[in-house]
JSON list of C-alpha atoms in Angstrom, two decimals:
[
{"chain": "P", "resi": 30, "resn": "GLU", "atom": "CA", "xyz": [87.00, 150.26, 102.64]},
{"chain": "P", "resi": 31, "resn": "GLU", "atom": "CA", "xyz": [83.79, 151.75, 103.98]},
{"chain": "P", "resi": 32, "resn": "GLN", "atom": "CA", "xyz": [82.54, 150.05, 107.13]},
{"chain": "P", "resi": 33, "resn": "LEU", "atom": "CA", "xyz": [79.73, 150.67, 109.60]},
{"chain": "P", "resi": 34, "resn": "LEU", "atom": "CA", "xyz": [79.54, 149.13, 113.05]},
{"chain": "P", "resi": 35, "resn": "GLU", "atom": "CA", "xyz": [76.42, 149.45, 115.18]},
{"chain": "P", "resi": 36, "resn": "SER", "atom": "CA", "xyz": [76.30, 149.14, 118.95]},
{"chain": "P", "resi": 37, "resn": "GLY", "atom": "CA", "xyz": [73.96, 149.93, 121.82]},
{"chain": "P", "resi": 38, "resn": "GLY", "atom": "CA", "xyz": [71.20, 147.43, 121.20]},
{"chain": "P", "resi": 39, "resn": "GLY", "atom": "CA", "xyz": [69.60, 145.47, 124.00]},
{"chain": "P", "resi": 40, "resn": "LEU", "atom": "CA", "xyz": [66.51, 144.77, 126.07]},
{"chain": "P", "resi": 41, "resn": "VAL", "atom": "CA", "xyz": [64.46, 147.73, 127.27]},
{"chain": "P", "resi": 42, "resn": "GLN", "atom": "CA", "xyz": [61.08, 148.02, 128.96]},
{"chain": "P", "resi": 43, "resn": "PRO", "atom": "CA", "xyz": [58.14, 149.67, 127.20]},
{"chain": "P", "resi": 44, "resn": "GLY", "atom": "CA", "xyz": [58.36, 153.42, 127.70]},
{"chain": "P", "resi": 45, "resn": "GLY", "atom": "CA", "xyz": [62.12, 153.26, 128.10]},
{"chain": "P", "resi": 46, "resn": "SER", "atom": "CA", "xyz": [64.95, 154.79, 126.10]},
{"chain": "P", "resi": 47, "resn": "LEU", "atom": "CA", "xyz": [67.95, 153.52, 124.19]},
{"chain": "P", "resi": 48, "resn": "ARG", "atom": "CA", "xyz": [70.66, 155.11, 122.07]},
{"chain": "P", "resi": 49, "resn": "LEU", "atom": "CA", "xyz": [72.15, 153.27, 119.12]},
{"chain": "P", "resi": 50, "resn": "SER", "atom": "CA", "xyz": [75.57, 154.18, 117.77]},
{"chain": "P", "resi": 51, "resn": "CYS", "atom": "CA", "xyz": [77.02, 153.54, 114.33]},
{"chain": "P", "resi": 52, "resn": "ALA", "atom": "CA", "xyz": [80.77, 154.02, 114.00]},
{"chain": "P", "resi": 53, "resn": "ALA", "atom": "CA", "xyz": [81.90, 154.74, 110.43]},
{"chain": "P", "resi": 54, "resn": "SER", "atom": "CA", "xyz": [85.33, 153.99, 109.01]},
{"chain": "P", "resi": 55, "resn": "GLY", "atom": "CA", "xyz": [86.82, 154.39, 105.56]},
{"chain": "P", "resi": 56, "resn": "PHE", "atom": "CA", "xyz": [84.81, 157.53, 104.80]},
{"chain": "P", "resi": 57, "resn": "THR", "atom": "CA", "xyz": [83.84, 160.85, 106.35]},
{"chain": "P", "resi": 58, "resn": "LEU", "atom": "CA", "xyz": [80.33, 160.42, 107.69]},
{"chain": "P", "resi": 59, "resn": "SER", "atom": "CA", "xyz": [79.41, 164.11, 107.51]},
{"chain": "P", "resi": 60, "resn": "ASN", "atom": "CA", "xyz": [79.92, 164.10, 103.73]},
{"chain": "P", "resi": 61, "resn": "TYR", "atom": "CA", "xyz": [77.05, 161.68, 103.21]},
{"chain": "P", "resi": 62, "resn": "ALA", "atom": "CA", "xyz": [73.39, 161.32, 104.00]},
{"chain": "P", "resi": 63, "resn": "MET", "atom": "CA", "xyz": [72.93, 158.50, 106.51]},
{"chain": "P", "resi": 64, "resn": "SER", "atom": "CA", "xyz": [69.91, 156.46, 107.50]},
{"chain": "P", "resi": 65, "resn": "TRP", "atom": "CA", "xyz": [68.60, 153.99, 110.01]},
{"chain": "P", "resi": 66, "resn": "VAL", "atom": "CA", "xyz": [66.57, 151.08, 108.65]},
{"chain": "P", "resi": 67, "resn": "ARG", "atom": "CA", "xyz": [64.93, 148.45, 110.85]},
{"chain": "P", "resi": 68, "resn": "GLN", "atom": "CA", "xyz": [63.60, 144.94, 110.47]},
{"chain": "P", "resi": 69, "resn": "ALA", "atom": "CA", "xyz": [61.16, 143.45, 112.93]},
{"chain": "P", "resi": 70, "resn": "PRO", "atom": "CA", "xyz": [61.49, 139.69, 113.53]},
{"chain": "P", "resi": 71, "resn": "GLY", "atom": "CA", "xyz": [60.29, 137.80, 110.47]},
{"chain": "P", "resi": 72, "resn": "MET", "atom": "CA", "xyz": [59.24, 141.00, 108.75]},
{"chain": "P", "resi": 73, "resn": "GLY", "atom": "CA", "xyz": [60.49, 143.27, 105.98]},
{"chain": "P", "resi": 74, "resn": "LEU", "atom": "CA", "xyz": [62.75, 146.29, 105.95]},
{"chain": "P", "resi": 75, "resn": "GLU", "atom": "CA", "xyz": [61.43, 149.66, 107.13]},
{"chain": "P", "resi": 76, "resn": "TRP", "atom": "CA", "xyz": [63.13, 153.03, 106.73]},
{"chain": "P", "resi": 77, "resn": "VAL", "atom": "CA", "xyz": [63.24, 154.84, 110.10]},
{"chain": "P", "resi": 78, "resn": "ALA", "atom": "CA", "xyz": [65.19, 158.10, 109.85]},
{"chain": "P", "resi": 79, "resn": "SER", "atom": "CA", "xyz": [67.74, 159.99, 107.80]},
{"chain": "P", "resi": 80, "resn": "ILE", "atom": "CA", "xyz": [70.16, 162.85, 108.26]},
{"chain": "P", "resi": 81, "resn": "PHE", "atom": "CA", "xyz": [71.53, 164.67, 105.24]},
{"chain": "P", "resi": 82, "resn": "SER", "atom": "CA", "xyz": [75.00, 166.19, 104.98]},
{"chain": "P", "resi": 83, "resn": "GLY", "atom": "CA", "xyz": [73.54, 169.67, 105.56]},
{"chain": "P", "resi": 84, "resn": "GLY", "atom": "CA", "xyz": [72.02, 168.47, 108.83]},
{"chain": "P", "resi": 85, "resn": "ASN", "atom": "CA", "xyz": [68.37, 168.17, 107.80]},
{"chain": "P", "resi": 86, "resn": "THR", "atom": "CA", "xyz": [66.63, 165.23, 109.47]},
{"chain": "P", "resi": 87, "resn": "PHE", "atom": "CA", "xyz": [63.60, 163.17, 108.45]},
{"chain": "P", "resi": 88, "resn": "TYR", "atom": "CA", "xyz": [61.59, 160.51, 110.27]},
{"chain": "P", "resi": 89, "resn": "LEU", "atom": "CA", "xyz": [59.09, 157.72, 109.77]},
{"chain": "P", "resi": 90, "resn": "ASP", "atom": "CA", "xyz": [55.73, 159.01, 110.99]},
{"chain": "P", "resi": 91, "resn": "SER", "atom": "CA", "xyz": [55.60, 156.55, 113.90]},
{"chain": "P", "resi": 92, "resn": "GLY", "atom": "CA", "xyz": [59.03, 157.66, 115.08]},
{"chain": "P", "resi": 93, "resn": "ARG", "atom": "CA", "xyz": [58.63, 161.42, 114.77]},
{"chain": "P", "resi": 94, "resn": "GLY", "atom": "CA", "xyz": [58.77, 163.01, 118.22]},
{"chain": "P", "resi": 95, "resn": "ARG", "atom": "CA", "xyz": [60.18, 159.83, 119.79]},
{"chain": "P", "resi": 96, "resn": "PHE", "atom": "CA", "xyz": [63.33, 159.18, 117.75]},
{"chain": "P", "resi": 97, "resn": "ALA", "atom": "CA", "xyz": [66.22, 161.55, 117.05]},
{"chain": "P", "resi": 98, "resn": "ILE", "atom": "CA", "xyz": [68.97, 160.95, 114.51]},
{"chain": "P", "resi": 99, "resn": "SER", "atom": "CA", "xyz": [72.22, 162.82, 114.96]},
{"chain": "P", "resi": 100, "resn": "ARG", "atom": "CA", "xyz": [75.93, 162.55, 114.26]},
{"chain": "P", "resi": 101, "resn": "ASP", "atom": "CA", "xyz": [79.19, 163.43, 115.96]},
{"chain": "P", "resi": 102, "resn": "ASN", "atom": "CA", "xyz": [81.58, 164.50, 113.23]},
{"chain": "P", "resi": 103, "resn": "SER", "atom": "CA", "xyz": [84.59, 164.39, 115.54]},
{"chain": "P", "resi": 104, "resn": "GLN", "atom": "CA", "xyz": [83.85, 160.74, 116.33]},
{"chain": "P", "resi": 105, "resn": "ASN", "atom": "CA", "xyz": [82.64, 159.92, 112.79]},
{"chain": "P", "resi": 106, "resn": "THR", "atom": "CA", "xyz": [79.64, 158.31, 114.47]},
{"chain": "P", "resi": 107, "resn": "LEU", "atom": "CA", "xyz": [75.91, 158.28, 113.77]},
{"chain": "P", "resi": 108, "resn": "TYR", "atom": "CA", "xyz": [73.34, 157.97, 116.54]},
{"chain": "P", "resi": 109, "resn": "LEU", "atom": "CA", "xyz": [69.68, 157.10, 116.95]},
{"chain": "P", "resi": 110, "resn": "GLN", "atom": "CA", "xyz": [68.17, 158.19, 120.26]},
{"chain": "P", "resi": 111, "resn": "MET", "atom": "CA", "xyz": [64.95, 156.27, 120.85]},
{"chain": "P", "resi": 112, "resn": "ASN", "atom": "CA", "xyz": [62.53, 157.35, 123.58]},
{"chain": "P", "resi": 113, "resn": "SER", "atom": "CA", "xyz": [59.07, 156.14, 124.67]},
{"chain": "P", "resi": 114, "resn": "LEU", "atom": "CA", "xyz": [59.81, 152.77, 123.16]},
{"chain": "P", "resi": 115, "resn": "ARG", "atom": "CA", "xyz": [56.98, 150.42, 122.26]},
{"chain": "P", "resi": 116, "resn": "ALA", "atom": "CA", "xyz": [56.81, 146.69, 121.68]},
{"chain": "P", "resi": 117, "resn": "GLU", "atom": "CA", "xyz": [56.39, 147.35, 117.96]},
{"chain": "P", "resi": 118, "resn": "ASP", "atom": "CA", "xyz": [59.83, 149.03, 117.89]},
{"chain": "P", "resi": 119, "resn": "THR", "atom": "CA", "xyz": [61.41, 145.62, 118.49]},
{"chain": "P", "resi": 120, "resn": "ALA", "atom": "CA", "xyz": [63.69, 145.04, 115.51]},
{"chain": "P", "resi": 121, "resn": "VAL", "atom": "CA", "xyz": [67.21, 144.77, 114.19]},
{"chain": "P", "resi": 122, "resn": "TYR", "atom": "CA", "xyz": [68.32, 148.33, 113.45]},
{"chain": "P", "resi": 123, "resn": "TYR", "atom": "CA", "xyz": [70.76, 148.86, 110.59]},
{"chain": "P", "resi": 124, "resn": "CYS", "atom": "CA", "xyz": [72.64, 152.05, 109.81]},
{"chain": "P", "resi": 125, "resn": "ALA", "atom": "CA", "xyz": [73.31, 152.70, 106.15]},
{"chain": "P", "resi": 126, "resn": "GLN", "atom": "CA", "xyz": [75.20, 155.20, 104.04]},
{"chain": "P", "resi": 127, "resn": "ILE", "atom": "CA", "xyz": [73.15, 156.87, 101.31]},
{"chain": "P", "resi": 128, "resn": "GLY", "atom": "CA", "xyz": [74.93, 157.07, 97.97]},
{"chain": "P", "resi": 129, "resn": "SER", "atom": "CA", "xyz": [75.49, 160.64, 96.80]},
{"chain": "P", "resi": 130, "resn": "GLY", "atom": "CA", "xyz": [72.93, 161.60, 94.17]},
{"chain": "P", "resi": 131, "resn": "THR", "atom": "CA", "xyz": [71.63, 158.04, 93.88]},
{"chain": "P", "resi": 132, "resn": "PHE", "atom": "CA", "xyz": [69.43, 157.76, 96.99]},
{"chain": "P", "resi": 133, "resn": "LYS", "atom": "CA", "xyz": [70.51, 154.14, 97.40]},
{"chain": "P", "resi": 134, "resn": "PHE", "atom": "CA", "xyz": [71.42, 152.48, 100.67]},
{"chain": "P", "resi": 135, "resn": "ASP", "atom": "CA", "xyz": [75.02, 151.90, 99.73]},
{"chain": "P", "resi": 136, "resn": "TYR", "atom": "CA", "xyz": [76.82, 150.43, 102.72]},
{"chain": "P", "resi": 137, "resn": "TRP", "atom": "CA", "xyz": [75.14, 148.68, 105.62]},
{"chain": "P", "resi": 138, "resn": "GLY", "atom": "CA", "xyz": [76.20, 147.83, 109.13]},
{"chain": "P", "resi": 139, "resn": "GLN", "atom": "CA", "xyz": [75.65, 144.37, 110.58]},
{"chain": "P", "resi": 140, "resn": "GLY", "atom": "CA", "xyz": [72.68, 145.49, 112.66]},
{"chain": "P", "resi": 141, "resn": "ALA", "atom": "CA", "xyz": [71.83, 145.94, 116.34]},
{"chain": "P", "resi": 142, "resn": "LEU", "atom": "CA", "xyz": [68.93, 144.12, 117.98]},
{"chain": "P", "resi": 143, "resn": "VAL", "atom": "CA", "xyz": [66.54, 146.19, 120.07]},
{"chain": "P", "resi": 144, "resn": "THR", "atom": "CA", "xyz": [63.99, 144.27, 122.11]},
{"chain": "P", "resi": 145, "resn": "VAL", "atom": "CA", "xyz": [61.21, 146.18, 123.85]},
{"chain": "P", "resi": 146, "resn": "SER", "atom": "CA", "xyz": [59.57, 143.94, 126.41]},
{"chain": "P", "resi": 147, "resn": "SER", "atom": "CA", "xyz": [58.60, 143.85, 130.07]},
{"chain": "V", "resi": 282, "resn": "GLN", "atom": "CA", "xyz": [50.01, 156.75, 103.47]},
{"chain": "V", "resi": 283, "resn": "THR", "atom": "CA", "xyz": [52.15, 155.51, 100.61]},
{"chain": "V", "resi": 284, "resn": "VAL", "atom": "CA", "xyz": [52.36, 151.75, 100.19]},
{"chain": "V", "resi": 285, "resn": "VAL", "atom": "CA", "xyz": [54.98, 150.12, 97.96]},
{"chain": "V", "resi": 286, "resn": "THR", "atom": "CA", "xyz": [53.82, 146.78, 96.62]},
{"chain": "V", "resi": 287, "resn": "GLN", "atom": "CA", "xyz": [55.78, 143.64, 95.74]},
{"chain": "V", "resi": 288, "resn": "GLU", "atom": "CA", "xyz": [54.75, 140.09, 95.04]},
{"chain": "V", "resi": 289, "resn": "PRO", "atom": "CA", "xyz": [55.04, 138.25, 98.41]},
{"chain": "V", "resi": 290, "resn": "SER", "atom": "CA", "xyz": [56.62, 135.21, 96.83]},
{"chain": "V", "resi": 291, "resn": "PHE", "atom": "CA", "xyz": [57.83, 133.76, 93.55]},
{"chain": "V", "resi": 292, "resn": "SER", "atom": "CA", "xyz": [59.09, 130.40, 92.44]},
{"chain": "V", "resi": 293, "resn": "VAL", "atom": "CA", "xyz": [61.51, 129.89, 89.55]},
{"chain": "V", "resi": 294, "resn": "SER", "atom": "CA", "xyz": [63.25, 126.86, 88.11]},
{"chain": "V", "resi": 295, "resn": "PRO", "atom": "CA", "xyz": [67.05, 126.76, 88.02]},
{"chain": "V", "resi": 296, "resn": "GLY", "atom": "CA", "xyz": [68.13, 128.50, 84.82]},
{"chain": "V", "resi": 297, "resn": "GLY", "atom": "CA", "xyz": [64.77, 130.21, 84.48]},
{"chain": "V", "resi": 298, "resn": "THR", "atom": "CA", "xyz": [63.83, 133.87, 84.41]},
{"chain": "V", "resi": 299, "resn": "VAL", "atom": "CA", "xyz": [61.79, 135.73, 86.99]},
{"chain": "V", "resi": 300, "resn": "THR", "atom": "CA", "xyz": [60.66, 139.34, 87.20]},
{"chain": "V", "resi": 301, "resn": "ILE", "atom": "CA", "xyz": [59.78, 140.91, 90.54]},
{"chain": "V", "resi": 302, "resn": "THR", "atom": "CA", "xyz": [57.88, 144.18, 90.41]},
{"chain": "V", "resi": 303, "resn": "CYS", "atom": "CA", "xyz": [57.67, 147.23, 92.66]},
{"chain": "V", "resi": 304, "resn": "GLY", "atom": "CA", "xyz": [54.54, 149.34, 92.46]},
{"chain": "V", "resi": 305, "resn": "LEU", "atom": "CA", "xyz": [52.77, 152.16, 94.23]},
{"chain": "V", "resi": 306, "resn": "SER", "atom": "CA", "xyz": [49.38, 151.96, 95.91]},
{"chain": "V", "resi": 307, "resn": "SER", "atom": "CA", "xyz": [48.56, 155.20, 94.13]},
{"chain": "V", "resi": 308, "resn": "GLY", "atom": "CA", "xyz": [50.28, 156.28, 90.96]},
{"chain": "V", "resi": 309, "resn": "SER", "atom": "CA", "xyz": [53.14, 155.04, 88.82]},
{"chain": "V", "resi": 310, "resn": "VAL", "atom": "CA", "xyz": [56.74, 154.31, 89.68]},
{"chain": "V", "resi": 311, "resn": "THR", "atom": "CA", "xyz": [59.07, 156.40, 87.56]},
{"chain": "V", "resi": 312, "resn": "THR", "atom": "CA", "xyz": [62.80, 156.98, 87.53]},
{"chain": "V", "resi": 313, "resn": "THR", "atom": "CA", "xyz": [62.27, 160.06, 89.71]},
{"chain": "V", "resi": 314, "resn": "TYR", "atom": "CA", "xyz": [61.67, 157.69, 92.62]},
{"chain": "V", "resi": 315, "resn": "TYR", "atom": "CA", "xyz": [65.24, 156.33, 92.17]},
{"chain": "V", "resi": 316, "resn": "PRO", "atom": "CA", "xyz": [64.07, 152.73, 92.66]},
{"chain": "V", "resi": 317, "resn": "SER", "atom": "CA", "xyz": [66.70, 150.43, 94.13]},
{"chain": "V", "resi": 318, "resn": "TRP", "atom": "CA", "xyz": [66.74, 146.71, 94.85]},
{"chain": "V", "resi": 319, "resn": "TYR", "atom": "CA", "xyz": [68.31, 144.71, 97.69]},
{"chain": "V", "resi": 320, "resn": "GLN", "atom": "CA", "xyz": [68.99, 141.05, 98.28]},
{"chain": "V", "resi": 321, "resn": "GLN", "atom": "CA", "xyz": [68.89, 139.63, 101.80]},
{"chain": "V", "resi": 322, "resn": "THR", "atom": "CA", "xyz": [69.76, 136.19, 103.07]},
{"chain": "V", "resi": 323, "resn": "PRO", "atom": "CA", "xyz": [68.62, 135.15, 106.58]},
{"chain": "V", "resi": 324, "resn": "GLY", "atom": "CA", "xyz": [70.58, 136.76, 109.39]},
{"chain": "V", "resi": 325, "resn": "GLN", "atom": "CA", "xyz": [72.53, 139.03, 107.06]},
{"chain": "V", "resi": 326, "resn": "ALA", "atom": "CA", "xyz": [72.39, 142.72, 106.22]},
{"chain": "V", "resi": 327, "resn": "PRO", "atom": "CA", "xyz": [70.87, 143.57, 102.83]},
{"chain": "V", "resi": 328, "resn": "ARG", "atom": "CA", "xyz": [73.10, 143.77, 99.78]},
{"chain": "V", "resi": 329, "resn": "THR", "atom": "CA", "xyz": [72.53, 146.39, 97.11]},
{"chain": "V", "resi": 330, "resn": "LEU", "atom": "CA", "xyz": [71.79, 144.92, 93.68]},
{"chain": "V", "resi": 331, "resn": "ILE", "atom": "CA", "xyz": [70.37, 147.70, 91.51]},
{"chain": "V", "resi": 332, "resn": "TYR", "atom": "CA", "xyz": [70.07, 151.46, 92.00]},
{"chain": "V", "resi": 333, "resn": "SER", "atom": "CA", "xyz": [68.71, 154.41, 90.05]},
{"chain": "V", "resi": 334, "resn": "THR", "atom": "CA", "xyz": [66.34, 152.00, 88.33]},
{"chain": "V", "resi": 335, "resn": "ILE", "atom": "CA", "xyz": [68.86, 150.22, 86.09]},
{"chain": "V", "resi": 336, "resn": "ILE", "atom": "CA", "xyz": [72.43, 150.52, 87.45]},
{"chain": "V", "resi": 337, "resn": "ARG", "atom": "CA", "xyz": [74.00, 147.36, 88.82]},
{"chain": "V", "resi": 338, "resn": "SER", "atom": "CA", "xyz": [76.08, 147.74, 91.96]},
{"chain": "V", "resi": 339, "resn": "SER", "atom": "CA", "xyz": [79.72, 146.76, 91.84]},
{"chain": "V", "resi": 340, "resn": "GLY", "atom": "CA", "xyz": [80.19, 143.01, 91.79]},
{"chain": "V", "resi": 341, "resn": "VAL", "atom": "CA", "xyz": [76.59, 142.16, 90.97]},
{"chain": "V", "resi": 342, "resn": "PRO", "atom": "CA", "xyz": [76.31, 139.57, 88.17]},
{"chain": "V", "resi": 343, "resn": "ASP", "atom": "CA", "xyz": [74.78, 140.80, 84.91]},
{"chain": "V", "resi": 344, "resn": "ARG", "atom": "CA", "xyz": [71.97, 138.27, 85.20]},
{"chain": "V", "resi": 345, "resn": "PHE", "atom": "CA", "xyz": [70.38, 140.82, 87.56]},
{"chain": "V", "resi": 346, "resn": "SER", "atom": "CA", "xyz": [68.81, 143.75, 85.74]},
{"chain": "V", "resi": 347, "resn": "GLY", "atom": "CA", "xyz": [66.48, 146.59, 86.58]},
{"chain": "V", "resi": 348, "resn": "SER", "atom": "CA", "xyz": [63.89, 148.38, 84.50]},
{"chain": "V", "resi": 349, "resn": "ILE", "atom": "CA", "xyz": [60.56, 150.17, 84.44]},
{"chain": "V", "resi": 350, "resn": "LEU", "atom": "CA", "xyz": [57.77, 147.88, 83.22]},
{"chain": "V", "resi": 351, "resn": "GLY", "atom": "CA", "xyz": [54.55, 149.74, 82.68]},
{"chain": "V", "resi": 352, "resn": "ASN", "atom": "CA", "xyz": [53.88, 151.65, 85.87]},
{"chain": "V", "resi": 353, "resn": "LYS", "atom": "CA", "xyz": [56.24, 149.65, 88.08]},
{"chain": "V", "resi": 354, "resn": "ALA", "atom": "CA", "xyz": [59.94, 149.18, 88.68]},
{"chain": "V", "resi": 355, "resn": "ALA", "atom": "CA", "xyz": [61.13, 145.68, 87.99]},
{"chain": "V", "resi": 356, "resn": "LEU", "atom": "CA", "xyz": [64.00, 143.37, 88.93]},
{"chain": "V", "resi": 357, "resn": "THR", "atom": "CA", "xyz": [64.67, 140.57, 86.48]},
{"chain": "V", "resi": 358, "resn": "ILE", "atom": "CA", "xyz": [66.87, 137.58, 87.24]},
{"chain": "V", "resi": 359, "resn": "THR", "atom": "CA", "xyz": [67.88, 135.71, 84.09]},
{"chain": "V", "resi": 360, "resn": "GLY", "atom": "CA", "xyz": [69.30, 132.24, 84.54]},
{"chain": "V", "resi": 361, "resn": "ALA", "atom": "CA", "xyz": [68.35, 131.83, 88.19]},
{"chain": "V", "resi": 362, "resn": "GLN", "atom": "CA", "xyz": [70.76, 129.92, 90.40]},
{"chain": "V", "resi": 363, "resn": "ALA", "atom": "CA", "xyz": [70.21, 128.09, 93.66]},
{"chain": "V", "resi": 364, "resn": "ASP", "atom": "CA", "xyz": [71.96, 130.77, 95.70]},
{"chain": "V", "resi": 365, "resn": "ASP", "atom": "CA", "xyz": [69.52, 133.38, 94.36]},
{"chain": "V", "resi": 366, "resn": "GLU", "atom": "CA", "xyz": [66.98, 131.87, 96.76]},
{"chain": "V", "resi": 367, "resn": "CYS", "atom": "CA", "xyz": [66.45, 134.59, 99.37]},
{"chain": "V", "resi": 368, "resn": "ASP", "atom": "CA", "xyz": [64.42, 137.75, 99.96]},
{"chain": "V", "resi": 369, "resn": "TYR", "atom": "CA", "xyz": [64.35, 140.74, 97.63]},
{"chain": "V", "resi": 370, "resn": "TYR", "atom": "CA", "xyz": [63.30, 144.27, 98.54]},
{"chain": "V", "resi": 371, "resn": "CYS", "atom": "CA", "xyz": [62.70, 147.38, 96.51]},
{"chain": "V", "resi": 372, "resn": "VAL", "atom": "CA", "xyz": [62.72, 150.87, 97.98]},
{"chain": "V", "resi": 373, "resn": "LEU", "atom": "CA", "xyz": [61.54, 154.16, 96.55]},
{"chain": "V", "resi": 374, "resn": "TYR", "atom": "CA", "xyz": [62.83, 157.62, 97.42]},
{"chain": "V", "resi": 375, "resn": "MET", "atom": "CA", "xyz": [59.79, 159.83, 97.97]},
{"chain": "V", "resi": 376, "resn": "GLY", "atom": "CA", "xyz": [61.62, 163.07, 97.25]},
{"chain": "V", "resi": 377, "resn": "THR", "atom": "CA", "xyz": [60.97, 164.47, 100.71]},
{"chain": "V", "resi": 378, "resn": "GLY", "atom": "CA", "xyz": [63.96, 163.06, 102.53]},
{"chain": "V", "resi": 379, "resn": "THR", "atom": "CA", "xyz": [62.04, 159.84, 103.14]},
{"chain": "V", "resi": 380, "resn": "TRP", "atom": "CA", "xyz": [62.02, 156.36, 101.69]},
{"chain": "V", "resi": 381, "resn": "VAL", "atom": "CA", "xyz": [59.44, 153.57, 101.57]},
{"chain": "V", "resi": 382, "resn": "PHE", "atom": "CA", "xyz": [60.38, 149.90, 101.25]},
{"chain": "V", "resi": 383, "resn": "GLY", "atom": "CA", "xyz": [58.25, 147.29, 99.56]},
{"chain": "V", "resi": 384, "resn": "GLY", "atom": "CA", "xyz": [57.08, 144.35, 101.64]},
{"chain": "V", "resi": 385, "resn": "GLY", "atom": "CA", "xyz": [59.68, 142.05, 100.13]},
{"chain": "V", "resi": 386, "resn": "THR", "atom": "CA", "xyz": [59.53, 139.05, 97.81]},
{"chain": "V", "resi": 387, "resn": "LYS", "atom": "CA", "xyz": [60.62, 135.60, 98.91]},
{"chain": "V", "resi": 388, "resn": "LEU", "atom": "CA", "xyz": [62.17, 133.82, 95.93]},
{"chain": "V", "resi": 389, "resn": "THR", "atom": "CA", "xyz": [62.30, 130.05, 95.79]},
{"chain": "V", "resi": 390, "resn": "VAL", "atom": "CA", "xyz": [64.51, 128.32, 93.23]},
{"chain": "V", "resi": 391, "resn": "LEU", "atom": "CA", "xyz": [63.37, 124.77, 92.60]}
]
């Protein structure tokens, strides 16, 4: 059974950095495109970043240059390095597996809360 | 900047039918955007309902269906039940390695 488990969320000051992890089990992470999707409190879902199986990465405009998505194939883990954090980055961050050839968010983690506040 | 539009809210009677749409601020939604639909209850991760416009995910009841209606993607719930009351999101794949979610639709069943 495919499972995703996020960790690394927490409280960080504006301008600070945080790295989220997403441990995958039940499938080989490097065989799939993976994404991070976030949800600010009381708001809707927002796609943040993706990494494809070939290694190409893509970002939401507001995250480009500040966020970096990567994976460690040996650990079967996805990461999101977030730098220069802003109050508007406060959200629950979900990692999700992208279905092959379907571009759907197939499996979701339970989410990690990131709060950017002084 | 691409904006994906959804009705902010809908109300449906138990047993009734409701159609939620997913449009583009500029242009038409077609199957090439691989529209997919997600259901989310408070405090939970989203659940995939429909993908590639019309395909139901495993375990999703057949009262949920997807389609293209005019220039929009659509999610239709036929025979709404009380536990269908939650938020629904569509998302479009922009073909450039990026996705854009709609703003979500809050469905009330009463």
